[in-house]
XYZ file of C-alpha atoms in Angstrom:
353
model
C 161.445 117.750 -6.169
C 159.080 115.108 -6.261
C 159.767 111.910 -8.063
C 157.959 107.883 -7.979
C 160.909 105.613 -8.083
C 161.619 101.945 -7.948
C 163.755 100.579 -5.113
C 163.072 96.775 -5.863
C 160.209 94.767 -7.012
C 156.894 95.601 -5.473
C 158.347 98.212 -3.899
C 157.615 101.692 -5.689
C 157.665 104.819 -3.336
C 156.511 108.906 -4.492
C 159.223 110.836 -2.391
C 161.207 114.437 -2.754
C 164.442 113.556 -3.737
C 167.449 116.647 -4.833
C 166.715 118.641 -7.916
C 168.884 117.706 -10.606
C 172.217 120.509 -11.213
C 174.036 121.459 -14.250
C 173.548 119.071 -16.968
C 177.029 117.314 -17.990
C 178.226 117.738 -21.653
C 175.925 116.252 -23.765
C 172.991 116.179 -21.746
C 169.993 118.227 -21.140
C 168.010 119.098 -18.026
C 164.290 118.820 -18.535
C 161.076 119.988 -16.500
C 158.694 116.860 -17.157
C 154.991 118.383 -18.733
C 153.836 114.673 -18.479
C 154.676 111.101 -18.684
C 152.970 107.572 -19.604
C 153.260 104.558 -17.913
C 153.770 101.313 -19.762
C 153.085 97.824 -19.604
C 156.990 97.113 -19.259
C 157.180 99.635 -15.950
C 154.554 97.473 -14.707
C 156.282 94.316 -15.611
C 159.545 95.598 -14.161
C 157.790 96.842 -11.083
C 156.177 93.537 -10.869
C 159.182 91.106 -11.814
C 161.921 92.884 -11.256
C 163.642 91.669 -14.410
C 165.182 95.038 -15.293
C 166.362 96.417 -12.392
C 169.733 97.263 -13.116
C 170.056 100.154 -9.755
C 168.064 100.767 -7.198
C 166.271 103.283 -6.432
C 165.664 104.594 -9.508
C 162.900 107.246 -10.890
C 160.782 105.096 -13.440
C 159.320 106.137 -16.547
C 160.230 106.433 -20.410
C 157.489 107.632 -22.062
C 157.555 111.446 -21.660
C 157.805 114.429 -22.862
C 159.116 118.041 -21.578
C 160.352 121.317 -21.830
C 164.049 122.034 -21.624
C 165.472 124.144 -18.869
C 169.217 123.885 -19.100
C 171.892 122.370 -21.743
C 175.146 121.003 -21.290
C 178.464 121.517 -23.136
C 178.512 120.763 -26.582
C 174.728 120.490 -27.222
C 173.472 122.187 -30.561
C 170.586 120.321 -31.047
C 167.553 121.526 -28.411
C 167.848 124.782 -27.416
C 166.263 126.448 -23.657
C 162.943 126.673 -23.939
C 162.548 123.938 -26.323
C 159.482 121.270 -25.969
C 160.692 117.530 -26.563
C 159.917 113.919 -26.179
C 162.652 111.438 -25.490
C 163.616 108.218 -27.148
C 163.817 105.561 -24.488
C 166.662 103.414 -25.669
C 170.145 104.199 -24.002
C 172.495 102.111 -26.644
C 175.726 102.356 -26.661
C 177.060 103.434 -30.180
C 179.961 101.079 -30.372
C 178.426 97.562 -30.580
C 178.414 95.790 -33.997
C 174.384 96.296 -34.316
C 174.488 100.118 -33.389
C 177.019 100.439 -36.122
C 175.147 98.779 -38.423
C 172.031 101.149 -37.081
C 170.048 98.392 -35.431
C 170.370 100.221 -32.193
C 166.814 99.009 -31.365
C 169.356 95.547 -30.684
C 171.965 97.051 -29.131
C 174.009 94.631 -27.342
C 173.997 96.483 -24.143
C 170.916 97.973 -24.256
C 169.140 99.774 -21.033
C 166.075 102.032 -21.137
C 165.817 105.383 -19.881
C 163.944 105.171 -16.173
C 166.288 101.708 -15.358
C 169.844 102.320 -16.426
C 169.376 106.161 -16.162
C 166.196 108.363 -13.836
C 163.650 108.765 -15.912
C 160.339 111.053 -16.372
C 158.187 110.212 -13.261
C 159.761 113.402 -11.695
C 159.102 116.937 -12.040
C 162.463 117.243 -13.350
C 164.703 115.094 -15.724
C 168.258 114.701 -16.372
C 168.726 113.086 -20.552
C 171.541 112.944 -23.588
C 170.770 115.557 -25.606
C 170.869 112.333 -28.253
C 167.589 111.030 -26.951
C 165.832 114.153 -27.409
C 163.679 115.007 -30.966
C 161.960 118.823 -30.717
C 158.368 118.677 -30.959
C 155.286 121.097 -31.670
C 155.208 124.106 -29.193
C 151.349 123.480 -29.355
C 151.074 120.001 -29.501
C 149.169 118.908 -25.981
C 151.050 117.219 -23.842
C 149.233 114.592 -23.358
C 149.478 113.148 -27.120
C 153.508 114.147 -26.684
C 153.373 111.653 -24.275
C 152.237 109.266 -26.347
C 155.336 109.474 -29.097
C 157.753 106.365 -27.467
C 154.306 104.057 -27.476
C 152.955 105.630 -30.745
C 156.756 104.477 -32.245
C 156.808 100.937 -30.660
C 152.976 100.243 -32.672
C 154.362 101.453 -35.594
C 157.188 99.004 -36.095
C 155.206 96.293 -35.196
C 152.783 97.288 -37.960
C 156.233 97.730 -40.464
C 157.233 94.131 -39.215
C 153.877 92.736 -40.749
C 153.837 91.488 -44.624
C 151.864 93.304 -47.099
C 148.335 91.493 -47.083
C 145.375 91.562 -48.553
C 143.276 89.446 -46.099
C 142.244 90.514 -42.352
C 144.516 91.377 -39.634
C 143.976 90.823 -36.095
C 145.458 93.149 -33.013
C 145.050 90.584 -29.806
C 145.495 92.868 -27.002
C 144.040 96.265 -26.599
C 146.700 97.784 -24.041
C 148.401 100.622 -25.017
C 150.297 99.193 -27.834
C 147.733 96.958 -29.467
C 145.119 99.562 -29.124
C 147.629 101.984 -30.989
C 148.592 99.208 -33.595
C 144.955 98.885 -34.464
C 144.847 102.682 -34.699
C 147.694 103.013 -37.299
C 146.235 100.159 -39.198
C 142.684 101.480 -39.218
C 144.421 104.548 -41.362
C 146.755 102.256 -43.346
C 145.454 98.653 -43.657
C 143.180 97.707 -47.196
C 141.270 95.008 -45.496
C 139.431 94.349 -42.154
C 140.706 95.088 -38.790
C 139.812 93.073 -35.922
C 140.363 93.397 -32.036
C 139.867 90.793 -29.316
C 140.651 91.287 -25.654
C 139.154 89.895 -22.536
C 138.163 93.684 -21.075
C 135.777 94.093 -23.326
C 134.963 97.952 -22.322
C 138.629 98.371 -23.560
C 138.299 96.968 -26.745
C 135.329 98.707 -26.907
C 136.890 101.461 -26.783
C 139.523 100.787 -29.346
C 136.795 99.648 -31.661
C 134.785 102.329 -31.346
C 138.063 105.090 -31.555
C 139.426 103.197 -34.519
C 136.411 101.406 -36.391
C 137.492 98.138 -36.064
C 135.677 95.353 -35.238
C 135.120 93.057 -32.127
C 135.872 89.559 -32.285
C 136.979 86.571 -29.854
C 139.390 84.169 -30.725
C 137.231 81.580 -32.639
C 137.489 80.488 -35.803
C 134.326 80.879 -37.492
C 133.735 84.037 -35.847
C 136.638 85.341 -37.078
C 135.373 84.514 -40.680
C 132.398 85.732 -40.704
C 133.873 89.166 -39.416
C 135.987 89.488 -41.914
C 133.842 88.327 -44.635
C 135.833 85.167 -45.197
C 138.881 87.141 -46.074
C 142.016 84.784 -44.708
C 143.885 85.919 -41.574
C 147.597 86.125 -42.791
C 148.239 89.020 -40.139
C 148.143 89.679 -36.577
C 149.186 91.811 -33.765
C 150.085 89.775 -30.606
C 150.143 92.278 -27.624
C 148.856 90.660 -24.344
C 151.899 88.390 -23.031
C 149.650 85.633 -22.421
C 150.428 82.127 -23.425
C 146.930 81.175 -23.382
C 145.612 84.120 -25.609
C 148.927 83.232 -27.649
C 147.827 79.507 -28.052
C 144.345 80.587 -29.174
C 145.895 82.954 -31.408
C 147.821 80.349 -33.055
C 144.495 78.193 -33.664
C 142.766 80.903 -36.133
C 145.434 81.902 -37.907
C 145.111 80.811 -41.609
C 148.716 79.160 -43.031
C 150.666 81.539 -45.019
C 150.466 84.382 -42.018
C 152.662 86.097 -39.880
C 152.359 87.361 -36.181
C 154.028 90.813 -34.758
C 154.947 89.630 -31.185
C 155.560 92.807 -28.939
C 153.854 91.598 -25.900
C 155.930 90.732 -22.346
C 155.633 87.628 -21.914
C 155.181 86.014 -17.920
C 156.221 82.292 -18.767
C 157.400 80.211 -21.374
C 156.001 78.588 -24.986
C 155.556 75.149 -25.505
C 154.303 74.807 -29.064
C 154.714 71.994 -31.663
C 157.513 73.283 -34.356
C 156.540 71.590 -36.930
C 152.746 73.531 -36.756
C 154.831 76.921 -37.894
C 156.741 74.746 -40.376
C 154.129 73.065 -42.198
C 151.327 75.758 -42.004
C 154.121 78.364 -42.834
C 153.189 80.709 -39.701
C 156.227 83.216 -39.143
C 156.590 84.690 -35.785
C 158.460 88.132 -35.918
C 159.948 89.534 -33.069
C 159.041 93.005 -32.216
C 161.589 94.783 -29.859
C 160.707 98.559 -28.908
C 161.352 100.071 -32.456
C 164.153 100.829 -34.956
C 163.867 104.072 -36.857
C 160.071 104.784 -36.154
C 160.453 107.547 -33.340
C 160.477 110.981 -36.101
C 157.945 109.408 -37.983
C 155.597 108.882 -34.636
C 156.382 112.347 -33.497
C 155.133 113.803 -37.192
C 152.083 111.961 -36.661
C 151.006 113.544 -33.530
C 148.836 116.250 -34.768
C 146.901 114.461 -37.068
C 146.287 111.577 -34.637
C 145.455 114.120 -31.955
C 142.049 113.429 -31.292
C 142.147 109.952 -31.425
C 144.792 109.831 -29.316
C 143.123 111.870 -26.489
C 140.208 109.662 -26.587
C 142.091 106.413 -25.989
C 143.438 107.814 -22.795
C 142.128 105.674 -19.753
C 142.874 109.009 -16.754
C 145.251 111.553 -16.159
C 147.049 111.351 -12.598
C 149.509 113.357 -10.445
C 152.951 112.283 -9.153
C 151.051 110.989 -5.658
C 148.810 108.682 -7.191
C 151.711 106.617 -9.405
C 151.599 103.725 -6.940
C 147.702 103.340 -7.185
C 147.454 103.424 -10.562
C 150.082 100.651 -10.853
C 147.573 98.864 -8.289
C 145.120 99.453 -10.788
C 146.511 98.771 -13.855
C 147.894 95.429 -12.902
C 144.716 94.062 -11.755
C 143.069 95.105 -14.887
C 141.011 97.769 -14.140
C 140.817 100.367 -17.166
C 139.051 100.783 -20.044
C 141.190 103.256 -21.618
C 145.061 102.887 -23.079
C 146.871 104.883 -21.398
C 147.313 106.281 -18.192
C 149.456 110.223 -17.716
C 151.146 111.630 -15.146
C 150.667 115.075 -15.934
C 152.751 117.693 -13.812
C 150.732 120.806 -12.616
C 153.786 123.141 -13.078
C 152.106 126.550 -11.034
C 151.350 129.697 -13.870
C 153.181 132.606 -12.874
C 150.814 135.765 -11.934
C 152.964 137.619 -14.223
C 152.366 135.075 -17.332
C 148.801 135.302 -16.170
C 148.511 139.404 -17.032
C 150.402 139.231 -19.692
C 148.017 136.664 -20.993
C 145.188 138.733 -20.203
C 146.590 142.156 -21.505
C 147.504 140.425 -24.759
C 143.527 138.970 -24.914
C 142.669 142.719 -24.125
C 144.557 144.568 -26.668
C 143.750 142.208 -28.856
């Protein structure tokens, strides 16, 4: 089969690699409908930071249909369509018993400590696995891990009653502005340097354009304070500029990768009471993403940037790094071949019908 996987960093290569066999107990065999990539493959791909074996197939964001189940599994069944939770914890730790498993200690993510979805095949737990939709589109399955990571950023913000700012369109800011378009009482606001992607965002979500100035920011949000934002670029600078508009009292969702380190004056959070919450992948958010699916649908679809095959994986990491996209996400859909015999039946049952 065919599958893009990471042998070290800058070094990504599409090649046909063995099918995978008979799951193990526990685990479940997948055939891959389509897959997302994410700002942290690019950073890994990039960095190298999380490369933990080598080579390894890439990608946790997907979604699939299962083909095969291993001993003991009772909870997907052949034939079943799913989307996979990327965390691989290990259930013993003192923060996966305590259900944190978001912070396990020895966390790894499917695609680096285990082959992931950039395949026509996969090879998961049956633990990772929550049984979505047979209609849903593939596409918007794809977009359940990213969809879940938003969401508990959005959880880890206070309840306010002022203006909240998403810095960042990528994929997650562009979905945190999404959920808090539906959810949020007071004024959304987006700010990115590629402006036809937060045009985009703005126009799929209704919020409103801003750049990272003060009095701009104001008179956007009808001098309502800023107590809440979204920081999703990993840019010091941007970071630093986000710092300078917020009003005291707020809070900031960091989910961004970082490239570098902060050097910031302490005693600006302490005395203009500015907390900065940590937001790593997500908690418990993953079953209430995957519930939202169908009636996020169409937005969803609209915030996709292009849909790719296997071959063109290494381009569009090309592409994505160097900023070029105007959309959120890019999928790797798989072209599984219809069967001529699915195809009659398909036609006799639009025929008798």
């Amino acid at each position: 089969m065919k599958a893009a996987r990471l042998y070290g960093p800058g070094d990504l290569r599409v090649e046909d690699i063995a099918t995978p066999g008979i799951p193990d107990a526990g685990w479940v065999k997948l055939r891959v409908d389509a897959a997302g990539i994410c700002g942290s493959d690019l950073h890994n791909f990039r960095t190298g930071q999380w490369i933990s074996r080598s080579p390894s197939t890439a990608g946790h964001e997907l979604t699939g249909t299962v083909i095969a189940i291993g001993e003991g599994v009772d909870t997907v069944a052949v034939g079943d369509r799913v989307v996979a939770d990327s965390r691989f914890w290990c259930g013993d730790c003192a923060q996966c018993r305590a259900g944190r498993r978001h912070l396990c200690g020895s966390l790894g993510f499917v695609g680096e400590i285990c082959d992931g979805g950039f395949a026509e095949q996969a090879m998961l737990p049956a633990r990772l696995l929550h049984v979505i939709d047979a209609d849903l589109d593939e596409r918007v399955a794809a977009m359940a891990e990213p969809l879940a990571v938003a969401l508990h950023a959005v959880r880890r913000l206070p309840k306010t009653t002022g203006s909240v700012l998403v810095v960042g369109c990528g994929p997650i800011g562009g979905l945190a502005a999404l959920l808090l378009s539906r959810t949020f009482a007071g004024t959304v606001l987006v700010a990115d340097r590629n402006q036809a992607r937060c045009a985009r965002v703005a126009q799929v979500t209704g919020a409103t354009i801003v750049d990272l100035d003060r009095d701009a920011i104001a008179a956007a949000a009808g001098n309502t304070p800023l107590l809440a934002a979204v920081e999703a670029t990993g840019s010091i600078a941007a970071f630093n500029q986000l710092l300078g508009v917020l009003d005291s009292g707020s809070a900031v969702a960091m989910v961004g990768i970082f490239h570098g380190r902060l050097d910031i004056d302490p005693n600006l959070l302490v005395e203009r009471e500015i907390a900065l919450l940590g937001c790593h992948a997500f908690a418990d958010e993953l079953p209430d993403a995957v519930r939202m699916l169908g009636e996020l649908s169409e937005p969803l679809l609209a915030l996709i940037d292009r849909e790719i095959g296997l071959d063109e994986v290494p381009a569009a990491y090309e592409r994505l790094l160097a900023g070029r996209s105007d959309g959120l996400k890019t999928i790797i859909r798989m072209r599984q071949p219809v069967e001529p015999a699915l195809v009659f039946d398909k036609l006799a049952e639009r025929i008798l019908t």
